[in-house]
Coordinates of C-alpha atoms and ligand atoms in Angstrom, one line a residue:
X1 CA -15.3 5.4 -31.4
X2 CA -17.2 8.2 -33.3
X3 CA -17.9 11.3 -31.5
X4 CA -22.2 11.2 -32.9
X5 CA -24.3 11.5 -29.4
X6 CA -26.3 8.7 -29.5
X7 CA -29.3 8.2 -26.9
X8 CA -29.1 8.5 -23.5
X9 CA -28.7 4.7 -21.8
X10 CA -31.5 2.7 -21.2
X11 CA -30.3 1.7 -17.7
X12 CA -31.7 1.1 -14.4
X13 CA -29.9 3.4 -12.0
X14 CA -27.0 2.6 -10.2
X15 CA -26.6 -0.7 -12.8
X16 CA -23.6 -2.2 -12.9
X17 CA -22.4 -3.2 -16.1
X18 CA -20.0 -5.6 -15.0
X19 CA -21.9 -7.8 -13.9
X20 CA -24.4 -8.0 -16.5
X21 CA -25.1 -11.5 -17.5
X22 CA -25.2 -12.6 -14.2
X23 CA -28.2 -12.9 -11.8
X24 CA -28.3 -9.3 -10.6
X25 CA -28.6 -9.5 -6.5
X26 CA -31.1 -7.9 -4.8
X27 CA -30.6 -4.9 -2.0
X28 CA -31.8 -6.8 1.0
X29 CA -33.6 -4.5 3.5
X30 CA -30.8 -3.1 6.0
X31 CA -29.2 -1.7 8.5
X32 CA -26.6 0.5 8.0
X33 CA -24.1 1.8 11.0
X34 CA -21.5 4.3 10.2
X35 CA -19.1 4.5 12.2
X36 CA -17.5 8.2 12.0
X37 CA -20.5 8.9 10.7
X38 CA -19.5 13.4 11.9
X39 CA -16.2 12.8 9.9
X40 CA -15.3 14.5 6.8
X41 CA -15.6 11.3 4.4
X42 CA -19.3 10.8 5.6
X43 CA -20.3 14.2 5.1
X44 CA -18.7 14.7 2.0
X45 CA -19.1 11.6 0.4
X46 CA -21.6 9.0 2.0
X47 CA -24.1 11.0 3.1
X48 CA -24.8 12.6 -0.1
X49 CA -24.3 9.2 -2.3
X50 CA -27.2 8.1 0.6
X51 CA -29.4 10.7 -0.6
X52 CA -28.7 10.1 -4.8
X53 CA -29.7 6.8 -4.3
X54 CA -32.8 7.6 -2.1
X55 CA -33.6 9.7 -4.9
X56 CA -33.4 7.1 -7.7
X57 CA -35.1 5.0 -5.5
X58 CA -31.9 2.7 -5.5
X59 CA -32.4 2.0 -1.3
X60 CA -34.6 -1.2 -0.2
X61 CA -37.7 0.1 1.1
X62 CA -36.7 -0.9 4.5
X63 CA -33.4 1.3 5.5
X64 CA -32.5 2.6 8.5
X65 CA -28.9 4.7 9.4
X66 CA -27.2 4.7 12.6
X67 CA -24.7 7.5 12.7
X68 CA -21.9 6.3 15.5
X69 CA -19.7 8.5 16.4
X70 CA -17.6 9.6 19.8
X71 CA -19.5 12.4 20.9
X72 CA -22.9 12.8 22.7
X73 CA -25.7 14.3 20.1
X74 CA -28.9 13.6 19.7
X75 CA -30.8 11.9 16.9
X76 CA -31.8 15.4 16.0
X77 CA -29.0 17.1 15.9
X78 CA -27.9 14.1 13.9
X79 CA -29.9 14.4 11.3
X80 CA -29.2 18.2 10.9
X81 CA -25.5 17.7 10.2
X82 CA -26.6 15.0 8.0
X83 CA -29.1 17.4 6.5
X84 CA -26.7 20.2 5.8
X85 CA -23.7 17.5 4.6
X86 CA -26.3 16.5 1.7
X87 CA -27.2 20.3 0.8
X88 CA -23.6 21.2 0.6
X89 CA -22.4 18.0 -1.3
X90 CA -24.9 16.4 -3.2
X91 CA -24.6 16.2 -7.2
X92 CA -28.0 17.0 -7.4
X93 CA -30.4 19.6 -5.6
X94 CA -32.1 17.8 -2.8
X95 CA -35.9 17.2 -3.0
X96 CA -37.1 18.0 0.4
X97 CA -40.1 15.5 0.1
X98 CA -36.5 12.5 -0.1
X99 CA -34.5 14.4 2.1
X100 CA -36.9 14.3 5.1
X101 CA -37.6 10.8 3.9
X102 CA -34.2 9.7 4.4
X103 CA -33.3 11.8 7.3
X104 CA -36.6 10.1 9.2
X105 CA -34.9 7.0 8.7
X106 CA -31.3 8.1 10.6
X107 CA -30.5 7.6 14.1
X108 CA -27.3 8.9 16.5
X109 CA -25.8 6.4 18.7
X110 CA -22.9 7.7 21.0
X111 CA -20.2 4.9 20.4
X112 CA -16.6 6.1 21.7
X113 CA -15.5 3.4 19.1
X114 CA -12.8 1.6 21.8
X115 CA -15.7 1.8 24.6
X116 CA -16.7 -2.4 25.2
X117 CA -20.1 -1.1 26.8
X118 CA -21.5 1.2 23.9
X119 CA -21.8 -1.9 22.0
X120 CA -24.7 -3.4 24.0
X121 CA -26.2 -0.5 23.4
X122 CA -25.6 -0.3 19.9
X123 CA -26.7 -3.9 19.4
X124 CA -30.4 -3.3 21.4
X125 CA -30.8 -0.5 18.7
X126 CA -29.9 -2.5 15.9
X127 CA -32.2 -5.3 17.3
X128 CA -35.4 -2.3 18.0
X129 CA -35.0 -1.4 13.9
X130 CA -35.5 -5.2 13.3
X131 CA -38.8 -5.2 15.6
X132 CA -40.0 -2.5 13.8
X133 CA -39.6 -4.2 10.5
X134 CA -41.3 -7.3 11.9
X135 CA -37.8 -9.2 10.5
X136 CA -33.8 -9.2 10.6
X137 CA -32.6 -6.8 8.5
X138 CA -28.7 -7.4 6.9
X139 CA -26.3 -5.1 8.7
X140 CA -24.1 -3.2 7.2
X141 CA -20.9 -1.7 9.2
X142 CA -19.1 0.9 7.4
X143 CA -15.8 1.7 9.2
X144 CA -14.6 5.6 8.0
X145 CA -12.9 6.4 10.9
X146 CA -9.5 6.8 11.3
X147 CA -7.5 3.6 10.3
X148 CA -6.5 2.9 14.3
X149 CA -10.0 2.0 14.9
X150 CA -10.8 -0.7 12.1
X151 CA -9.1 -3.4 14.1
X152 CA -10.9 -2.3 17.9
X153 CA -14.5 -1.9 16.1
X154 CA -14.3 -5.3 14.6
X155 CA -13.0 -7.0 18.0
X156 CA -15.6 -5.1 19.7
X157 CA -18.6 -6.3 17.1
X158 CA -17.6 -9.6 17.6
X159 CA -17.8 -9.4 21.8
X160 CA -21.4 -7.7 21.5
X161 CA -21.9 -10.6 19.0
X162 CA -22.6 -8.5 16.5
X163 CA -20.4 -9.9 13.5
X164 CA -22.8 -13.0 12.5
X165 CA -26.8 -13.1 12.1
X166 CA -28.5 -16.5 11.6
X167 CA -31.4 -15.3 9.9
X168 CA -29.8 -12.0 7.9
X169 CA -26.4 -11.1 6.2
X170 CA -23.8 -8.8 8.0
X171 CA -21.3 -7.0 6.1
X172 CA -18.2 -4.8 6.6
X173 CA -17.1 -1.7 4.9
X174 CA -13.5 -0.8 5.1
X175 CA -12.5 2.2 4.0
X176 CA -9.0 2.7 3.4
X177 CA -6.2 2.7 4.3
X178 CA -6.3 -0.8 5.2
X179 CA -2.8 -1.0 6.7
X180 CA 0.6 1.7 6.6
X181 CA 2.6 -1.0 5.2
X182 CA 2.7 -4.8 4.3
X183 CA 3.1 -6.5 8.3
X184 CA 0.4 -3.3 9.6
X185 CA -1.6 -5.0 6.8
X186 CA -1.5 -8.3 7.8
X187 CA -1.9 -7.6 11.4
X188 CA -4.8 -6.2 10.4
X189 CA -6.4 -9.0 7.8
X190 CA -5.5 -11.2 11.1
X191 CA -8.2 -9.4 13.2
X192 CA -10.4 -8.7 10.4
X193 CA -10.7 -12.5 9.0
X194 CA -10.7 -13.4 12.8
X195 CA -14.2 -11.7 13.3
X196 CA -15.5 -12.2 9.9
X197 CA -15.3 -14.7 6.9
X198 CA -13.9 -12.9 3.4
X199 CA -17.0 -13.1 2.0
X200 CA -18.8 -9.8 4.6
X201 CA -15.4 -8.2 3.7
X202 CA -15.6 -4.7 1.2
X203 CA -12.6 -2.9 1.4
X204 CA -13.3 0.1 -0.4
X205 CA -10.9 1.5 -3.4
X206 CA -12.9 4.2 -4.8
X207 CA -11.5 4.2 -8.1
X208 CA -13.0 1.1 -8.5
X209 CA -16.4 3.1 -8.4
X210 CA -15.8 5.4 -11.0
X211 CA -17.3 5.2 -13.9
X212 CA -14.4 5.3 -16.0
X213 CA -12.6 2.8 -14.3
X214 CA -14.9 0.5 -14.9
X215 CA -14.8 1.3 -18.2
X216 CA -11.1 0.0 -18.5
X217 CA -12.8 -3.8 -18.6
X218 CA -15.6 -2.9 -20.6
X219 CA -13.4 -1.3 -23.6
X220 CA -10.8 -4.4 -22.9
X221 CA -13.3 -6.9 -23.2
X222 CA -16.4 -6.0 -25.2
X223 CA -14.1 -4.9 -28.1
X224 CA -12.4 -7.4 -30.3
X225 CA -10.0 -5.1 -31.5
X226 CA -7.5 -4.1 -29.0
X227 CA -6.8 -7.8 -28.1
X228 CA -4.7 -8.9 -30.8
X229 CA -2.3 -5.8 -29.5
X230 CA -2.8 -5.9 -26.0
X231 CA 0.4 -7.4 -25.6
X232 CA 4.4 -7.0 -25.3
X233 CA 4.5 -7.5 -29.5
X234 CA 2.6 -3.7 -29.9
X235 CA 3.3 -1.6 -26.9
X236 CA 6.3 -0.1 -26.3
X237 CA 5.0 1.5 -22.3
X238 CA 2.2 2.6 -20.9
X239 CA 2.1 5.8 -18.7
X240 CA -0.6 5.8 -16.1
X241 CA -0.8 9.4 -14.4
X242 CA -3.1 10.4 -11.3
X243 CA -2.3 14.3 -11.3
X244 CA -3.5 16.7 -8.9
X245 CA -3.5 20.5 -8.6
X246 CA -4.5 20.7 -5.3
X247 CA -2.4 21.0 -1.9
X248 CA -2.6 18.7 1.2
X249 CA -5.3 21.3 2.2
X250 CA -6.3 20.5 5.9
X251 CA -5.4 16.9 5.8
X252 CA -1.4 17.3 7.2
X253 CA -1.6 14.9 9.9
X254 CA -3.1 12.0 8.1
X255 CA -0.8 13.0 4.7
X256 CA 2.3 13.9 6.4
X257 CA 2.0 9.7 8.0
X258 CA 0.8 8.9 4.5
X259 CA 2.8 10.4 1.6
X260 CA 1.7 9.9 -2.1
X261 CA 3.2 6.4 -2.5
X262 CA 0.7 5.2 0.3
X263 CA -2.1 7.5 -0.2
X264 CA -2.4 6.7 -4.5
X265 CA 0.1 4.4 -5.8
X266 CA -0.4 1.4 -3.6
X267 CA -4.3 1.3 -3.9
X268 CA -5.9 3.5 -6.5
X269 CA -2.7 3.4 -9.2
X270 CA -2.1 -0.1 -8.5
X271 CA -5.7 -0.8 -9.6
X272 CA -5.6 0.5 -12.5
X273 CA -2.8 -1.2 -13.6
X274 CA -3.9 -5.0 -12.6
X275 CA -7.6 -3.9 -14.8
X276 CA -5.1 -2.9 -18.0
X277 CA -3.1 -6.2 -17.9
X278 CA -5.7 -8.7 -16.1
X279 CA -6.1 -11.5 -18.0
X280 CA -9.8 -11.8 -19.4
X281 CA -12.3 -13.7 -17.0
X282 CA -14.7 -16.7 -17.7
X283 CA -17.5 -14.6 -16.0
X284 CA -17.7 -10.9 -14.4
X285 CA -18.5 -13.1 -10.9
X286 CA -16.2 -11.5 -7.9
X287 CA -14.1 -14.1 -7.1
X288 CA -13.4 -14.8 -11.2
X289 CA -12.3 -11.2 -11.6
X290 CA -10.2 -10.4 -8.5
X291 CA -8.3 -14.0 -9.2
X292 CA -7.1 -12.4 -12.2
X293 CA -6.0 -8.9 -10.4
X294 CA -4.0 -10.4 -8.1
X295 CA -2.5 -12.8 -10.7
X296 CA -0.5 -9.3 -12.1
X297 CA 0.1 -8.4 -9.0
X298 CA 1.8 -11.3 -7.6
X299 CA 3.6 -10.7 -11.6
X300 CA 5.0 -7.5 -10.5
X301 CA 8.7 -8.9 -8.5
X302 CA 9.1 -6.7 -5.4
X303 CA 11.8 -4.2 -6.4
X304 CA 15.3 -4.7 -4.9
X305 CA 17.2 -1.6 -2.7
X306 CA 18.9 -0.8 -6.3
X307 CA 16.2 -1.1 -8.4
X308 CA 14.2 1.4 -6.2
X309 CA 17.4 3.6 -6.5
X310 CA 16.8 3.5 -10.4
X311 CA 13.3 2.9 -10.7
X312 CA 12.0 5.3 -8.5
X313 CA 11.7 8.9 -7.9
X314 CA 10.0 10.6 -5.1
X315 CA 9.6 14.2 -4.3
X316 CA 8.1 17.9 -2.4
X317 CA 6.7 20.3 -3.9
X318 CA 8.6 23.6 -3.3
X319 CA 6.8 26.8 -3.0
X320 CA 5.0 28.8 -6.3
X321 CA 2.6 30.7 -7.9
X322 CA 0.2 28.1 -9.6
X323 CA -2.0 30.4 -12.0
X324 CA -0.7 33.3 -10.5
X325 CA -2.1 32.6 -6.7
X326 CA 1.3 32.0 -4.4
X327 CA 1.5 28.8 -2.5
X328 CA 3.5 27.9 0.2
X329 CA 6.0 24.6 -0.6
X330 CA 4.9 21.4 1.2
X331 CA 7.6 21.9 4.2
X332 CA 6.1 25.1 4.3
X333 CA 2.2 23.8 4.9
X334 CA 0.4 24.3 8.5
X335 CA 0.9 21.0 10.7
X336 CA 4.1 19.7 8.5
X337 CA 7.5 19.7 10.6
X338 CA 9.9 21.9 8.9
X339 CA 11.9 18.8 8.2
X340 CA 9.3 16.2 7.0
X341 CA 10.6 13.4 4.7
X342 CA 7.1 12.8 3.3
X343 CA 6.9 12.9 -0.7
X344 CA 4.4 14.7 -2.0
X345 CA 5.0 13.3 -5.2
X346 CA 6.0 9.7 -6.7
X347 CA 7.1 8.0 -10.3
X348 CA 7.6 4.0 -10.7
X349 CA 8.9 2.4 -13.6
X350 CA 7.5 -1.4 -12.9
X351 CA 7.4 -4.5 -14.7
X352 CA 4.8 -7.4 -15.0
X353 CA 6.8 -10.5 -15.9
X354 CA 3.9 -13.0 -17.6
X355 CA 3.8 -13.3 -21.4
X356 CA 1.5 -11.0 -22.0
X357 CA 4.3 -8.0 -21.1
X358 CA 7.4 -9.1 -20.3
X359 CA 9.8 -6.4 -21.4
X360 CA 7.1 -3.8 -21.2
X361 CA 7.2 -0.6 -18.6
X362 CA 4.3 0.7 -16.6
X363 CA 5.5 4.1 -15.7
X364 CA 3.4 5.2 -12.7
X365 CA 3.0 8.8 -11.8
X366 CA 1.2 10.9 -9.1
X367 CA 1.4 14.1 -7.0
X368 CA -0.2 17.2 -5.2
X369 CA 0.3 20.4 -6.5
X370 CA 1.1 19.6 -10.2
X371 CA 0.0 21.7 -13.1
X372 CA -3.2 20.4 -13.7
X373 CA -5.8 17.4 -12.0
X374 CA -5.8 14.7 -14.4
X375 CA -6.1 10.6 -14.3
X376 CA -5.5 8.8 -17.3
X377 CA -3.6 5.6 -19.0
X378 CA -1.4 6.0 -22.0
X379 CA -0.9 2.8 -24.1
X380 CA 1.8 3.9 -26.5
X381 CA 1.9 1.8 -29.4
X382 CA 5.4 1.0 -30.8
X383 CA 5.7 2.6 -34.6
X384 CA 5.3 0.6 -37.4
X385 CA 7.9 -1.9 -38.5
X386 CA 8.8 0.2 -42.1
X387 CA 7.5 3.3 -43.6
X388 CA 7.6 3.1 -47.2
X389 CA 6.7 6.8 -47.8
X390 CA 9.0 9.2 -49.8
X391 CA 11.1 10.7 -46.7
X392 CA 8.8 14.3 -46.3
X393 CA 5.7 12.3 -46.2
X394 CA 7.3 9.9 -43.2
X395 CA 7.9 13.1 -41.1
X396 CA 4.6 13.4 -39.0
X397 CA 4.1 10.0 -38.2
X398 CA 3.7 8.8 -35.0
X399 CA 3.2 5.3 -33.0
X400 CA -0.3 5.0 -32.0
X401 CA -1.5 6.4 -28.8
X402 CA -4.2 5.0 -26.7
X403 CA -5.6 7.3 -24.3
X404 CA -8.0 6.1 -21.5
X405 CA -8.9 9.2 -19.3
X406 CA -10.4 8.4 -16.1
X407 CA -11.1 12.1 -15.5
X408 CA -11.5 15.3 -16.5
X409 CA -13.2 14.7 -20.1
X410 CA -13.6 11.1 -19.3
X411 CA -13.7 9.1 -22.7
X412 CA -10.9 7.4 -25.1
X413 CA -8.8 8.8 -27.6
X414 CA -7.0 6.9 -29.9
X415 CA -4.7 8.4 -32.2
X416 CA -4.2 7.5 -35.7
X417 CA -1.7 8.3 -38.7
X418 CA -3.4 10.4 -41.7
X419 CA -2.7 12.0 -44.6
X420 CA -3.2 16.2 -44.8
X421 CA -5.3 16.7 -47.3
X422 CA -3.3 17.8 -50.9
X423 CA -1.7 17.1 -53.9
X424 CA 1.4 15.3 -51.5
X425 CA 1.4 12.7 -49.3
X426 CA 2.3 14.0 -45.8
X427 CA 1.2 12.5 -42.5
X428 CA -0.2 13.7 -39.2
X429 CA -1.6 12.7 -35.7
X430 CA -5.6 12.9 -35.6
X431 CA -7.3 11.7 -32.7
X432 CA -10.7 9.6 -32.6
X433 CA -12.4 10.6 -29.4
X434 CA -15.3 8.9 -27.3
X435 CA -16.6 11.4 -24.6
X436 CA -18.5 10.1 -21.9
X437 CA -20.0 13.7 -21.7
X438 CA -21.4 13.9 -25.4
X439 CA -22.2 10.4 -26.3
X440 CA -24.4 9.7 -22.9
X441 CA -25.5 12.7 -21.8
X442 CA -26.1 11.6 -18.7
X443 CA -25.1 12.3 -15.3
X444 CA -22.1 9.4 -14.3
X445 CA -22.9 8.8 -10.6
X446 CA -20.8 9.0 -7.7
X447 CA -18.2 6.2 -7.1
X448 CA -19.6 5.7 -3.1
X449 CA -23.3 5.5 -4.4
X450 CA -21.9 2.1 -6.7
X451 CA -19.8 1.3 -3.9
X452 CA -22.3 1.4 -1.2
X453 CA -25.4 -0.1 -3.7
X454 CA -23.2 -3.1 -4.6
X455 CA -22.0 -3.7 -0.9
X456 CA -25.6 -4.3 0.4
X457 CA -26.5 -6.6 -2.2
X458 CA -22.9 -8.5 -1.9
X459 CA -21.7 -7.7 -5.0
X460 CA -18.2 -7.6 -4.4
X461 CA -16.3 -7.2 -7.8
X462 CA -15.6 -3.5 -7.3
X463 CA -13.9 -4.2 -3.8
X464 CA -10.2 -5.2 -2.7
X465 CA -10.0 -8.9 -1.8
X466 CA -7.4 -10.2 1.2
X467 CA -5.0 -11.3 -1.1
X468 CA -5.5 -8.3 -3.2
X469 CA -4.1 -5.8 -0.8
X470 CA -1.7 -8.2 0.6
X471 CA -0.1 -8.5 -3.1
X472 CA -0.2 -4.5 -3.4
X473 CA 1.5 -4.0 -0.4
X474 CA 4.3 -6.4 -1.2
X475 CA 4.9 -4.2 -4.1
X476 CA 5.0 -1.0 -2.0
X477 CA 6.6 -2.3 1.3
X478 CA 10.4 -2.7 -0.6
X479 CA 10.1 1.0 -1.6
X480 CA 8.8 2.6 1.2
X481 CA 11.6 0.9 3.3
X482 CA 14.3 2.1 0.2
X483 CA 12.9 5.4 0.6
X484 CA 13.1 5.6 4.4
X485 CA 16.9 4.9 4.8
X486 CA 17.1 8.1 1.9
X487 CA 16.9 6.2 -1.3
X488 CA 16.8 7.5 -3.6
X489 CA 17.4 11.2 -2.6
X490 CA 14.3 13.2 -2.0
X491 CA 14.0 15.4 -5.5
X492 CA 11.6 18.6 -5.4
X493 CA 9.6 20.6 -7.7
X494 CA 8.0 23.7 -7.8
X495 CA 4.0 23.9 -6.8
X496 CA 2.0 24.3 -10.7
X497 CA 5.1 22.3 -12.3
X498 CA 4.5 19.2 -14.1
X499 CA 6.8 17.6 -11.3
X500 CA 10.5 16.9 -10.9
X501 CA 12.9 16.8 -13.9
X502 CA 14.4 13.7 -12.1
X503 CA 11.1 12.2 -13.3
X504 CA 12.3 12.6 -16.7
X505 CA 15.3 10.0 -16.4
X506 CA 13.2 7.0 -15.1
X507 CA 11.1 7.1 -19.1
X508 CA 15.1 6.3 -21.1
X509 CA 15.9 7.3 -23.7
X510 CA 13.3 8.5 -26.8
X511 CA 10.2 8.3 -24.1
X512 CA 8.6 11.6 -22.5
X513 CA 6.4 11.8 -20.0
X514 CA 2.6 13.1 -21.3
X515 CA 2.1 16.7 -20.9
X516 CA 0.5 17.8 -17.9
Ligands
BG6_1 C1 -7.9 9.8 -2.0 C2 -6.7 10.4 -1.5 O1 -7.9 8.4 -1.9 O2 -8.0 10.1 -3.4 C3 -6.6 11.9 -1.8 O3 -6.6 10.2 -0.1 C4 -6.9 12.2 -3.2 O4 -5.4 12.5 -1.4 C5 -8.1 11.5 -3.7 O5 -7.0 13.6 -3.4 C6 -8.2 11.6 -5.2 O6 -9.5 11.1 -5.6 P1 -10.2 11.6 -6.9 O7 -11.5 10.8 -6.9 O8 -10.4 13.1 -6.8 O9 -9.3 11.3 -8.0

């Protein structure tokens, strides 16, 4: 944990650490289709994780796009979009010579996504590409269009017989939200594992592509020394935030349906909590892995009506003047009805009843609009069991407190009890810091360019398994349905605050939430 840089990784680009040890898969030559491939999540995010890993060479040499989308364009105009998505939104400055590599390589195909004769069509194109390559390439669907359409595309692949390939892989990308609640979710997982077998299935979470996420397993279990601890006997709770200072921006129709219990707590929060209390695997092979996820999250009982009541806060921000700019309140926001009952914010006390932590709270927290963007997890320690210093030195002590922050200045920080330096013995706080920033000095990539590089080889760890999301949504579902007939009662908080002070009540007694 000392803060001297040491070199820069020795690392093949894009590798994933997790599964290291195993036979790394290679990236078959392939076919990717996007479907909303004009929509924001493709230009902002896909598209230019496309170009990082053209540019670190991390595409098979055979890769071909097709951009589907509802309206008529041409393969040109296609590629321009796509052209000016990377230049806006790429981490790095795009070499032209990759650029017009990559954009060669992209095609437009007209698919109004409902529409049982654009298939055809898209399925004589898929079949042209293969032609060209003199061989089947695997095929890659990526679904990022609005969540209504994941179920008609996949019915609709299957009728143009494009869901199976005798000679080559096919795979499918789900973006989320996979499902509004726990029934919408298994109506969908119905259709989905009707069309194709678990295995072509990547629903995307991605946290799971960030660096520091992944980073949760690697501290857990390449390090000996948190193990002994990692349990009920040493921590007293553990705080996991996901903090952000930013409004709903544009996105009012798909958050005001959404609210932040569905849009971070259910998939991205719920994550990180199954990586920090998963039991360790055999091997870092998929299946291995996600068998123990869901094993905490079937651990978790589905709150009752009351225990929502007392476990749960939601809330809206109210308007305010966030570093001095003023900010309308959430009611207040273009496209949201005056009287929306959609929480902008959301705390959870939960518990996971195993060995390992029963008795111990996970206090989950999240909003828009808070005082600062921040994800991390706080493993507070409980203090020691007797402090036999004279009664001035026993003043500044404090229980350990592990700090794992996912982002900004990604690293650890534990801190640790130590004496000030003089002629008495008093005690205070110092913190041991790892910084991703100072002790790699590299850039970390983008979660999609992981999440996309690992989907076409098959590598499936970093994705949500069926029972996976099925197990998170029966953790949600109770709430959602407590919250809907107005329990508990909608709290509010000013825009730049750190949240409600209702938020304060669910920690008990002694406990505080972590600055924000
Ligand atoms: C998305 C949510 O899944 O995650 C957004 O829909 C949120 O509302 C975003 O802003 C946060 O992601 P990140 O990577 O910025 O923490």
């Amino acid at each position: 944990m000392a803060t001297t840089p040491t070199e820069a990784p020795d690392r093949e680009a894009g590798e994933n650490p997790l599964v290291e040890g195993l036979e790394r898969l290679p990236v078959a030559p392939t076919t990717l289709v996007i479907f909303g491939a004009s929509g924001d999540l493709a230009k902002r995010k896909l598209l230019p994780a496309l170009y990082n890993l053209a540019h670190e060479g991390a595409l098979p040499e055979r890769f071909n796009l097709i951009g589907c989308a509802r309206r008529e364009q041409s393969d040109d105009e296609f590629r321009e979009m796509a052209r000016e998505s990377i230049e806006a939104n790429s981490r790095r400055d795009p070499d032209s010579q990759v650029l017009d590599g990559l954009l060669e390589r992209m095609r437009y195909a007209a698919v109004p996504f409902d529409d049982s004769e654009a298939y055809p069509k898209l399925a004589d194109m898929i079949e042209e590409l293969d032609e060209e390559a003199g061989q089947p390439l695997s095929r890659m669907y990526y679904l990022s269009t609005a969540p209504e359409f994941f179920s008609v595309i996949a019915e609709e692949l299957k009728a143009a017989g494009l869901h199976r390939h005798k000679q080559a892989d096919v795979r499918v990308v789900i973006e989320k939200p996979f499902g509004t609640d726990l029934e919408s979710a298994r109506k969908l997982q119905k259709v989905i594992s009707s069309v194709f077998r678990e295995r072509q299935v990547f629903r995307i979470d991605h946290y799971l592509g960030k660096e520091t996420v992944q980073n949760v397993l690697a501290f857990r279990f390449a390090n000996l020394m948190f193990e002994p601890v990692w349990s009920r006997n040493f921590i007293d709770h553990v705080q996991i935030t996901a903090a952000e200072d930013i409004g709903i921006g544009s996105r009012a129709g798909y958050y005001d349906q959404s609210g932040a219990l569905r849009d971070l707590v259910q998939n991205h929060m719920l994550q990180l909590l199954t990586l920090l209390c998963m039991e360790p695997p055999s091997s870092f092979d998929a299946d291995k892995v996600r068998d123990e996820k869901v094993k905490v999250l079937d651990a978790i009982t589905p709150p009752t009506e009351e225990e929502v009541e007392r476990g749960t806060v939601r809330a809206q921000y109210t308007a305010g003047s966030p570093g001095g700019e003023d900010v309308p309140g959430y009611l207040q926001e273009e496209g949201v009805p005056d009287d929306s009952q959609t929480e902008t914010y959301a705390a959870l006390r939960l518990e996971v009843h195993n060995w390992r932590w029963q008795g111990v709270p996970f206090f989950l927290r999240t909003g828009k609009r808070l005082a600062r963007k921040t994800t991390e997890i706080a493993v507070q320690l409980k203090p020691v069991p007797h402090l036999a210093f004279a009664s001035d030195g026993s003043v500044g002590v404090q229980p350990n407190l592990l700090i794992l922050a996912v982002q900004p200045n990604e690293g650890v920080s534990l801190s640790l009890g130590a004496k000030i330096p003089g002629s008495r013995m008093r005690i205070r706080p110092v913190n041991m810091e790892f910084l991703y920033g100072s002790s790699f000095m590299s850039q970390s990539p983008e979660a999609y360019e992981r999440l996309i590089q690992d989907a076409m080889r098959g590598e499936a760890t970093l994705f949500t398994r069926d029972d996976e999301v099925i197990g998170q949504w029966s953790i949600i579902d109770p709430i959602l349905k407590a919250w809907h007939s107005g329990k508990p009662a909608m709290a509010k908080y000013e825009a730049g605050a750190p949240g409600p002070p209702e938020a304060q009540d669910l920690l008990g007694r002694g406990r505080s939430w972590r600055g924000l």
